[in-house]
Short mmCIF file of C-alpha atoms in Angstrom, two decimals:
data_model
loop_
_atom_site.label_atom_id
_atom_site.label_comp_id
_atom_site.label_asym_id
_atom_site.label_seq_id
_atom_site.Cartn_x
_atom_site.Cartn_y
_atom_site.Cartn_z
CA MET N 1 0.00 0.00 0.00
CA LEU N 2 2.86 2.37 0.77
CA TYR N 3 4.77 1.63 -2.45
CA PRO N 4 2.95 4.31 -4.54
CA VAL N 5 3.59 6.84 -1.77
CA ILE N 6 7.29 5.97 -1.56
CA ASP N 7 7.61 6.08 -5.35
CA ALA N 8 5.93 9.51 -5.48
CA PHE N 9 8.15 11.05 -2.82
CA SER N 10 11.29 9.46 -4.27
CA LYS N 11 10.79 11.48 -7.45
CA LEU N 12 11.04 14.77 -5.57
CA GLY N 13 14.22 16.82 -5.77
CA LEU N 14 15.26 15.89 -9.33
CA PRO N 15 17.68 13.11 -8.27
CA ARG N 16 19.11 12.69 -11.78
CA ILE N 17 20.75 16.13 -11.66
CA LYS N 18 24.10 15.75 -9.90
CA ASN N 19 24.74 19.43 -9.13
CA ASP N 20 24.79 19.02 -5.34
CA ASP N 21 26.48 16.69 -2.85
CA PHE N 22 25.29 13.83 -0.67
CA TYR N 23 24.83 16.06 2.37
CA ASP N 24 22.38 18.25 0.47
CA ARG N 25 20.49 15.28 -0.96
CA LEU N 26 20.26 13.84 2.55
CA SER N 27 18.19 16.87 3.53
CA ARG N 28 16.24 17.78 0.42
CA ARG N 29 15.43 14.27 -0.80
CA TYR N 30 15.82 11.46 1.71
CA SER N 31 14.47 13.46 4.65
CA MET N 32 11.52 14.51 2.51
CA ILE N 33 10.80 10.88 1.62
CA ILE N 34 10.83 9.80 5.27
CA ILE N 35 8.70 12.73 6.45
CA GLY N 36 6.36 12.28 3.49
CA ILE N 37 5.71 8.65 4.45
CA CYS N 38 5.12 9.70 8.07
CA PHE N 39 2.78 12.45 6.86
CA THR N 40 0.74 9.93 4.86
CA ILE N 41 0.45 7.50 7.78
CA VAL N 42 -0.45 10.16 10.35
CA THR N 43 -2.99 11.84 8.07
CA SER N 44 -4.74 8.56 7.31
CA THR N 45 -4.79 7.68 11.02
CA ASN N 46 -6.12 11.06 12.16
CA PHE N 47 -8.79 11.58 9.53
CA VAL N 48 -9.74 8.02 8.54
CA GLY N 49 -9.11 5.83 11.60
CA ASN N 50 -9.79 6.34 15.30
CA PRO N 51 -7.04 8.53 16.72
CA ILE N 52 -8.62 8.58 20.21
CA ASN N 53 -10.79 6.19 22.24
CA CYS N 54 -12.42 7.32 25.48
CA TYR N 55 -13.76 5.17 28.31
CA THR N 56 -17.39 6.25 28.73
CA HIS N 57 -19.15 3.79 31.02
CA ASN N 58 -21.70 6.39 32.22
CA ILE N 59 -22.51 7.79 28.76
CA ALA N 60 -24.94 6.24 26.29
CA GLY N 61 -23.34 4.22 23.52
CA ASP N 62 -24.80 6.35 20.75
CA HIS N 63 -22.89 9.34 22.17
CA LEU N 64 -19.53 7.59 22.16
CA SER N 65 -18.42 9.05 18.82
CA TYR N 66 -19.38 12.54 19.99
CA VAL N 67 -17.31 12.20 23.17
CA ASN N 68 -14.29 10.94 21.24
CA TRP N 69 -14.35 13.86 18.81
CA VAL N 70 -14.93 16.44 21.56
CA CYS N 71 -11.92 15.17 23.47
CA TRP N 72 -9.85 15.04 20.28
CA ILE N 73 -10.66 18.62 19.28
CA SER N 74 -10.61 20.25 22.72
CA SER N 75 -7.35 18.51 23.78
CA SER N 76 -6.80 16.44 26.89
CA TYR N 77 -4.31 16.56 29.75
CA TYR N 78 -1.91 14.07 31.25
CA LEU N 79 -2.29 12.94 34.87
CA PRO N 80 -0.11 10.15 36.28
CA PHE N 81 -1.92 7.29 38.00
CA ASP N 82 -0.18 8.02 41.29
CA LYS N 83 -1.87 11.44 41.50
CA PRO N 84 -5.54 11.92 42.44
CA LEU N 85 -8.05 13.57 40.13
CA PRO N 86 -8.51 17.27 40.90
CA ASN N 87 -11.79 18.47 42.28
CA ARG N 88 -14.29 20.44 40.25
CA ASN N 89 -12.88 23.83 41.33
CA GLN N 90 -9.23 22.85 41.17
CA ALA N 91 -7.06 23.73 38.20
CA ARG N 92 -6.24 20.98 35.74
CA PRO N 93 -2.75 20.30 34.38
CA GLU N 94 -1.75 21.92 31.13
CA ARG N 95 -3.48 20.48 28.08
CA ILE N 96 -1.60 18.63 25.38
CA PRO N 97 -1.77 21.01 22.41
CA TYR N 98 0.04 19.30 19.57
CA TYR N 99 -1.35 15.92 18.52
CA GLN N 100 -4.16 17.35 16.35
CA TRP N 101 -1.61 19.43 14.44
CA VAL N 102 0.99 16.73 13.73
CA PRO N 103 0.02 16.34 10.00
CA PHE N 104 0.34 20.10 9.47
CA ILE N 105 3.66 20.18 11.33
CA LEU N 106 5.00 17.41 9.10
CA PHE N 107 3.82 19.23 5.98
CA ILE N 108 5.61 22.42 7.08
CA MET N 109 8.77 20.40 7.73
CA MET N 110 8.60 18.89 4.25
CA MET N 111 8.36 22.36 2.72
CA LEU N 112 11.30 23.59 4.81
CA PHE N 113 13.40 20.67 3.59
CA TYR N 114 12.35 21.36 -0.01
CA ILE N 115 13.01 25.13 -0.08
CA PRO N 116 16.89 25.08 -0.02
CA GLY N 117 17.03 22.63 -2.94
CA PHE N 118 14.46 24.68 -4.85
CA ILE N 119 16.52 27.86 -4.33
CA TRP N 120 19.67 26.03 -5.43
CA ARG N 121 18.06 24.96 -8.71
CA LYS N 122 16.82 28.52 -9.34
CA LEU N 123 20.30 29.92 -8.70
CA ASN N 124 21.76 27.37 -11.13
CA ARG N 125 19.46 28.62 -13.87
CA ASN N 126 20.46 32.27 -13.31
CA CYS N 127 24.19 31.92 -12.65
CA GLY N 128 25.34 32.80 -16.17
CA ILE N 129 26.52 29.25 -16.91
CA ASP N 130 24.42 26.22 -17.73
CA ALA N 131 25.43 24.11 -14.72
CA LYS N 132 22.71 21.56 -15.47
CA ALA N 133 24.06 20.93 -18.98
CA ILE N 134 27.64 20.70 -17.73
CA THR N 135 26.81 18.19 -14.99
CA ASN N 136 24.74 16.11 -17.42
CA ILE N 137 27.61 16.06 -19.93
CA MET N 138 30.14 15.06 -17.27
CA SER N 139 27.91 12.36 -15.75
CA GLY N 140 27.24 10.82 -19.18
CA MET N 141 30.87 10.92 -20.32
CA ASP N 142 32.58 7.63 -21.14
CA GLN N 143 35.48 7.29 -18.71
CA LEU N 144 37.21 4.46 -20.57
CA ASN N 145 37.00 5.26 -24.28
CA SER N 146 38.83 8.47 -25.14
CA GLU N 147 37.26 8.63 -28.61
CA ASN N 148 33.76 8.70 -27.15
CA ARG N 149 34.81 11.47 -24.78
CA LYS N 150 35.87 13.80 -27.59
CA ASP N 151 32.48 15.25 -28.52
CA PRO N 152 31.30 15.70 -24.90
CA MET N 153 34.61 17.37 -24.03
CA ILE N 154 34.25 19.79 -26.96
CA SER N 155 30.69 20.63 -25.92
CA LEU N 156 31.82 21.08 -22.32
CA ALA N 157 34.67 23.36 -23.36
CA LYS N 158 32.26 25.50 -25.43
CA HIS N 159 29.95 25.97 -22.45
CA ILE N 160 32.79 27.03 -20.16
CA ASP N 161 34.45 29.23 -22.80
CA LYS N 162 31.16 31.01 -23.46
CA ALA N 163 30.74 31.84 -19.78
CA LEU N 164 34.37 32.98 -19.40
CA THR N 165 34.16 35.12 -22.55
CA TYR N 166 31.05 36.83 -21.18
CA GLN N 167 32.84 37.55 -17.92
CA ARG N 168 36.08 38.67 -19.63
CA ASP N 169 34.29 41.10 -21.96
CA TYR N 170 32.45 42.64 -19.05
CA HIS N 171 35.66 43.09 -17.03
CA HIS N 172 37.08 45.50 -19.65
CA GLY N 173 34.22 47.98 -19.41
CA PHE N 174 34.42 51.38 -17.71
CA ILE N 175 31.47 50.63 -15.44
CA TYR N 176 33.11 47.46 -14.23
CA SER N 177 36.40 49.26 -13.51
CA THR N 178 34.61 51.87 -11.41
CA TRP N 179 32.56 49.24 -9.60
CA LYS N 180 35.68 47.13 -9.06
CA ARG N 181 37.42 49.94 -7.20
CA PHE N 182 34.40 50.35 -4.96
CA SER N 183 34.02 46.61 -4.40
CA CYS N 184 37.59 46.30 -3.19
CA LEU N 185 36.46 48.13 -0.06
CA ILE N 186 34.21 45.20 0.84
CA CYS N 187 36.54 42.47 -0.52
CA CYS N 188 34.02 40.92 -2.87
CA THR N 189 31.32 41.52 -5.47
CA VAL N 190 28.40 39.20 -5.96
CA GLY N 191 26.82 38.89 -9.38
CA GLN N 192 26.66 36.90 -12.59
CA ARG N 193 29.30 38.99 -14.32
CA SER N 194 31.74 39.00 -11.41
CA GLY N 195 32.19 35.22 -11.66
CA ASN N 196 31.25 34.30 -8.11
CA TYR N 197 27.46 34.22 -8.34
CA LEU N 198 27.30 30.43 -8.22
CA ALA N 199 29.85 30.19 -5.40
CA PHE N 200 27.97 32.62 -3.18
CA GLY N 201 24.70 30.92 -4.08
CA TYR N 202 26.17 27.62 -2.92
CA ILE N 203 27.27 29.22 0.36
CA LEU N 204 23.78 30.65 0.83
CA VAL N 205 22.15 27.26 0.26
CA LYS N 206 24.59 25.59 2.68
CA LEU N 207 23.65 28.15 5.33
CA LEU N 208 19.97 27.50 4.63
CA TYR N 209 20.45 23.77 5.18
CA ILE N 210 22.22 24.40 8.50
CA THR N 211 19.61 26.94 9.60
CA ASN N 212 16.87 24.52 8.64
CA ALA N 213 18.39 21.69 10.70
CA ILE N 214 18.68 23.89 13.80
CA GLY N 215 15.52 25.94 13.33
CA GLN N 216 13.21 22.94 13.02
CA LEU N 217 14.06 21.89 16.57
CA PHE N 218 12.93 25.29 17.83
CA LEU N 219 9.87 25.05 15.59
CA LEU N 220 8.98 21.82 17.38
CA ASN N 221 9.49 23.67 20.65
CA ILE N 222 6.77 26.16 19.62
CA PHE N 223 4.26 23.47 18.71
CA MET N 224 4.99 20.87 21.36
CA GLY N 225 5.76 22.81 24.51
CA SER N 226 8.60 24.51 26.34
CA LYS N 227 12.16 23.15 26.29
CA PHE N 228 11.33 20.62 23.62
CA HIS N 229 14.55 21.51 21.78
CA LEU N 230 16.35 19.86 24.74
CA TYR N 231 14.39 16.65 24.28
CA GLY N 232 17.15 15.19 22.12
CA LEU N 233 19.64 15.64 24.96
CA GLU N 234 17.22 13.90 27.33
CA ILE N 235 16.95 10.95 24.93
CA LEU N 236 20.73 10.67 24.57
CA GLN N 237 21.16 10.87 28.34
CA LYS N 238 18.61 8.09 28.95
CA TRP N 239 20.13 5.98 26.18
CA PHE N 240 23.64 6.45 27.63
CA TYR N 241 22.55 5.32 31.11
CA GLY N 242 20.45 2.45 29.76
CA GLN N 243 17.11 3.93 30.80
CA ASP N 244 13.76 3.64 29.04
CA ILE N 245 13.53 6.42 26.44
CA GLU N 246 9.73 6.52 26.51
CA SER N 247 8.47 9.91 27.67
CA LEU N 248 4.98 9.64 29.15
CA GLU N 249 4.94 13.32 30.03
CA ARG N 250 5.58 14.51 26.48
CA PHE N 251 3.83 11.67 24.62
CA PRO N 252 1.19 10.27 27.01
CA ARG N 253 -0.77 7.22 25.92
CA ILE N 254 -3.56 7.62 28.48
CA THR N 255 -4.96 11.08 29.20
CA MET N 256 -7.90 12.71 30.91
CA CYS N 257 -10.55 14.77 29.12
CA ARG N 258 -12.96 17.20 30.78
CA PHE N 259 -16.01 18.51 28.92
CA SER N 260 -19.57 19.64 29.61
CA ILE N 261 -22.94 18.76 28.09
CA ARG N 262 -25.78 21.24 28.06
CA THR N 263 -29.32 19.91 28.55
CA LEU N 264 -32.78 21.46 28.81
CA GLY N 265 -33.25 24.28 31.26
CA ASP N 266 -29.64 25.42 30.85
CA ASN N 267 -28.43 22.53 32.95
CA ILE N 268 -24.73 21.88 32.42
CA HIS N 269 -23.37 18.46 33.30
CA PRO N 270 -19.57 18.20 33.58
CA TYR N 271 -17.90 14.95 32.59
CA GLU N 272 -14.36 13.70 33.01
CA VAL N 273 -13.35 10.62 31.07
CA GLN N 274 -10.18 8.66 30.51
CA CYS N 275 -8.93 8.51 26.92
CA LEU N 276 -6.44 6.40 25.01
CA LEU N 277 -4.19 8.08 22.43
CA PRO N 278 -2.59 5.29 20.37
CA VAL N 279 -1.37 7.87 17.86
CA ASN N 280 1.11 9.15 20.46
CA ILE N 281 3.01 5.85 20.30
CA TYR N 282 3.75 6.57 16.66
CA ASN N 283 4.34 10.29 17.30
CA GLU N 284 7.01 9.53 19.89
CA LYS N 285 8.90 7.09 17.68
CA LYS N 286 8.70 9.51 14.76
CA ILE N 287 9.95 12.50 16.75
CA VAL N 288 12.75 10.49 18.37
CA SER N 289 13.93 9.22 14.97
CA LYS N 290 13.73 12.76 13.59
CA ILE N 291 15.88 14.16 16.40
CA ILE N 292 18.43 11.36 16.01
CA ARG N 293 18.49 11.97 12.25
CA LYS N 294 19.08 15.70 12.76
CA ILE N 295 21.90 15.07 15.22
CA SER N 296 23.45 12.62 12.74
CA SER N 297 23.13 15.09 9.86
CA ARG N 298 24.88 17.76 11.93
CA LEU N 299 27.74 15.37 12.70
CA ILE N 300 27.98 14.44 9.02
CA ARG N 301 28.18 18.10 8.05
CA LEU N 302 30.88 18.69 10.66
CA LEU N 303 32.86 15.82 9.11
CA GLU N 304 32.28 17.07 5.57
CA LYS N 305 35.41 17.02 3.42
CA LYS N 306 35.01 20.70 2.48
CA PRO N 307 33.79 22.68 5.49
CA ILE N 308 31.71 25.74 4.79
CA HIS N 309 34.45 28.10 5.95
CA GLU N 310 36.50 26.90 2.97
CA TYR N 311 33.75 28.10 0.63
CA PHE N 312 33.67 31.41 2.50
CA ARG N 313 37.44 31.82 2.23
CA LYS N 314 37.51 31.00 -1.49
CA GLY N 315 34.43 33.08 -2.23
CA PHE N 316 35.45 36.24 -0.39
CA TYR N 317 38.98 36.35 -1.79
CA TRP N 318 38.09 35.21 -5.31
CA ASN N 319 37.81 38.73 -6.74
CA PHE N 320 40.95 39.92 -4.96
CA SER N 321 43.00 36.98 -6.24
CA SER N 322 41.62 37.25 -9.77
CA HIS N 323 42.42 40.98 -9.73
CA ILE N 324 46.06 40.21 -8.87
CA VAL N 325 46.29 37.55 -11.58
CA HIS N 326 44.77 39.84 -14.23
CA ARG N 327 47.14 42.64 -13.24
CA LYS N 328 50.19 40.37 -13.43
CA LEU N 329 49.13 38.95 -16.78
CA SER N 330 48.43 42.43 -18.11
CA SER N 331 51.86 43.69 -17.07
CA ARG N 332 53.53 40.68 -18.68
CA TYR N 333 51.51 41.27 -21.85
CA HIS N 334 52.62 44.92 -22.07
CA GLN N 335 56.24 43.96 -21.38
CA LYS N 336 56.09 41.39 -24.17
CA ASN N 337 54.67 43.96 -26.60
CA GLU N 338 57.43 46.43 -25.70
CA ILE N 339 60.10 43.79 -26.30
CA CYS N 340 58.53 42.83 -29.64
CA SER N 341 58.38 46.47 -30.71
CA LEU N 342 62.12 46.83 -30.07
#
């Protein structure tokens, strides 16, 4: 049953285009597939199955469905079995606010994982060089037969030469010279014609991936209660000491629901029933796996062969280095012309 869903989500992110690395595909593709499957399961459970079942021994059987939906919509609260039920005038514990919104939270997470890859593809189309065509040519190139590589190499050289010619012609203009003097004050210039548009776009997308990985934990903190961004540390601590990682306070299976029924004569009858939330078993496992996956992705990015500060260093000093090279080559060219004239 899940095969069509997995096949649909696996087609997201244009996997055949190899213009990003594994760390990016881990976020924009594989994480989207996992969250998409979870989204499908949770949505079908919440809106098709029975996400909540309440124990209503003193309520007529034909009202059972009404009680279940009232407790599902109005939220319930967690009360351990070793604590007595509060009286009518006593305050109840804080209600559990999140479980109705889990499908929407997962959908927002999918979009946040998709946005950096979408921006990267848009930047590739507007970078002044057809990166998609170049990567397709290189990926389809025959690595063994040199004769078969001749035509792809010629086509690849034409693409690169066209982009470099466009940049070289622009560098000789008066406007560029004036702008170059001004840009030296800030060490770099970002744009298609300055030659570093794609590099700075890549740095921007890398920062978006990192911000997304960190920001989603705080997003969960907004939806699921205070200090939820520390929940991952709690899990690791329990796992390290060999304790049970189940959190009944954050993901309770059995909760209490208080509601009132109005009858004739404006008589209001309060009820308090015990409810079972089987969906929280799945929610806990899903959130725990998500936190572990995010911690793993951060460690993978820390161990990346090319850290992001390398891209910053190369990007910020690209214009300065190219300016030195152009000046040296220009001086050598003039010296050669003077020698030839003699």
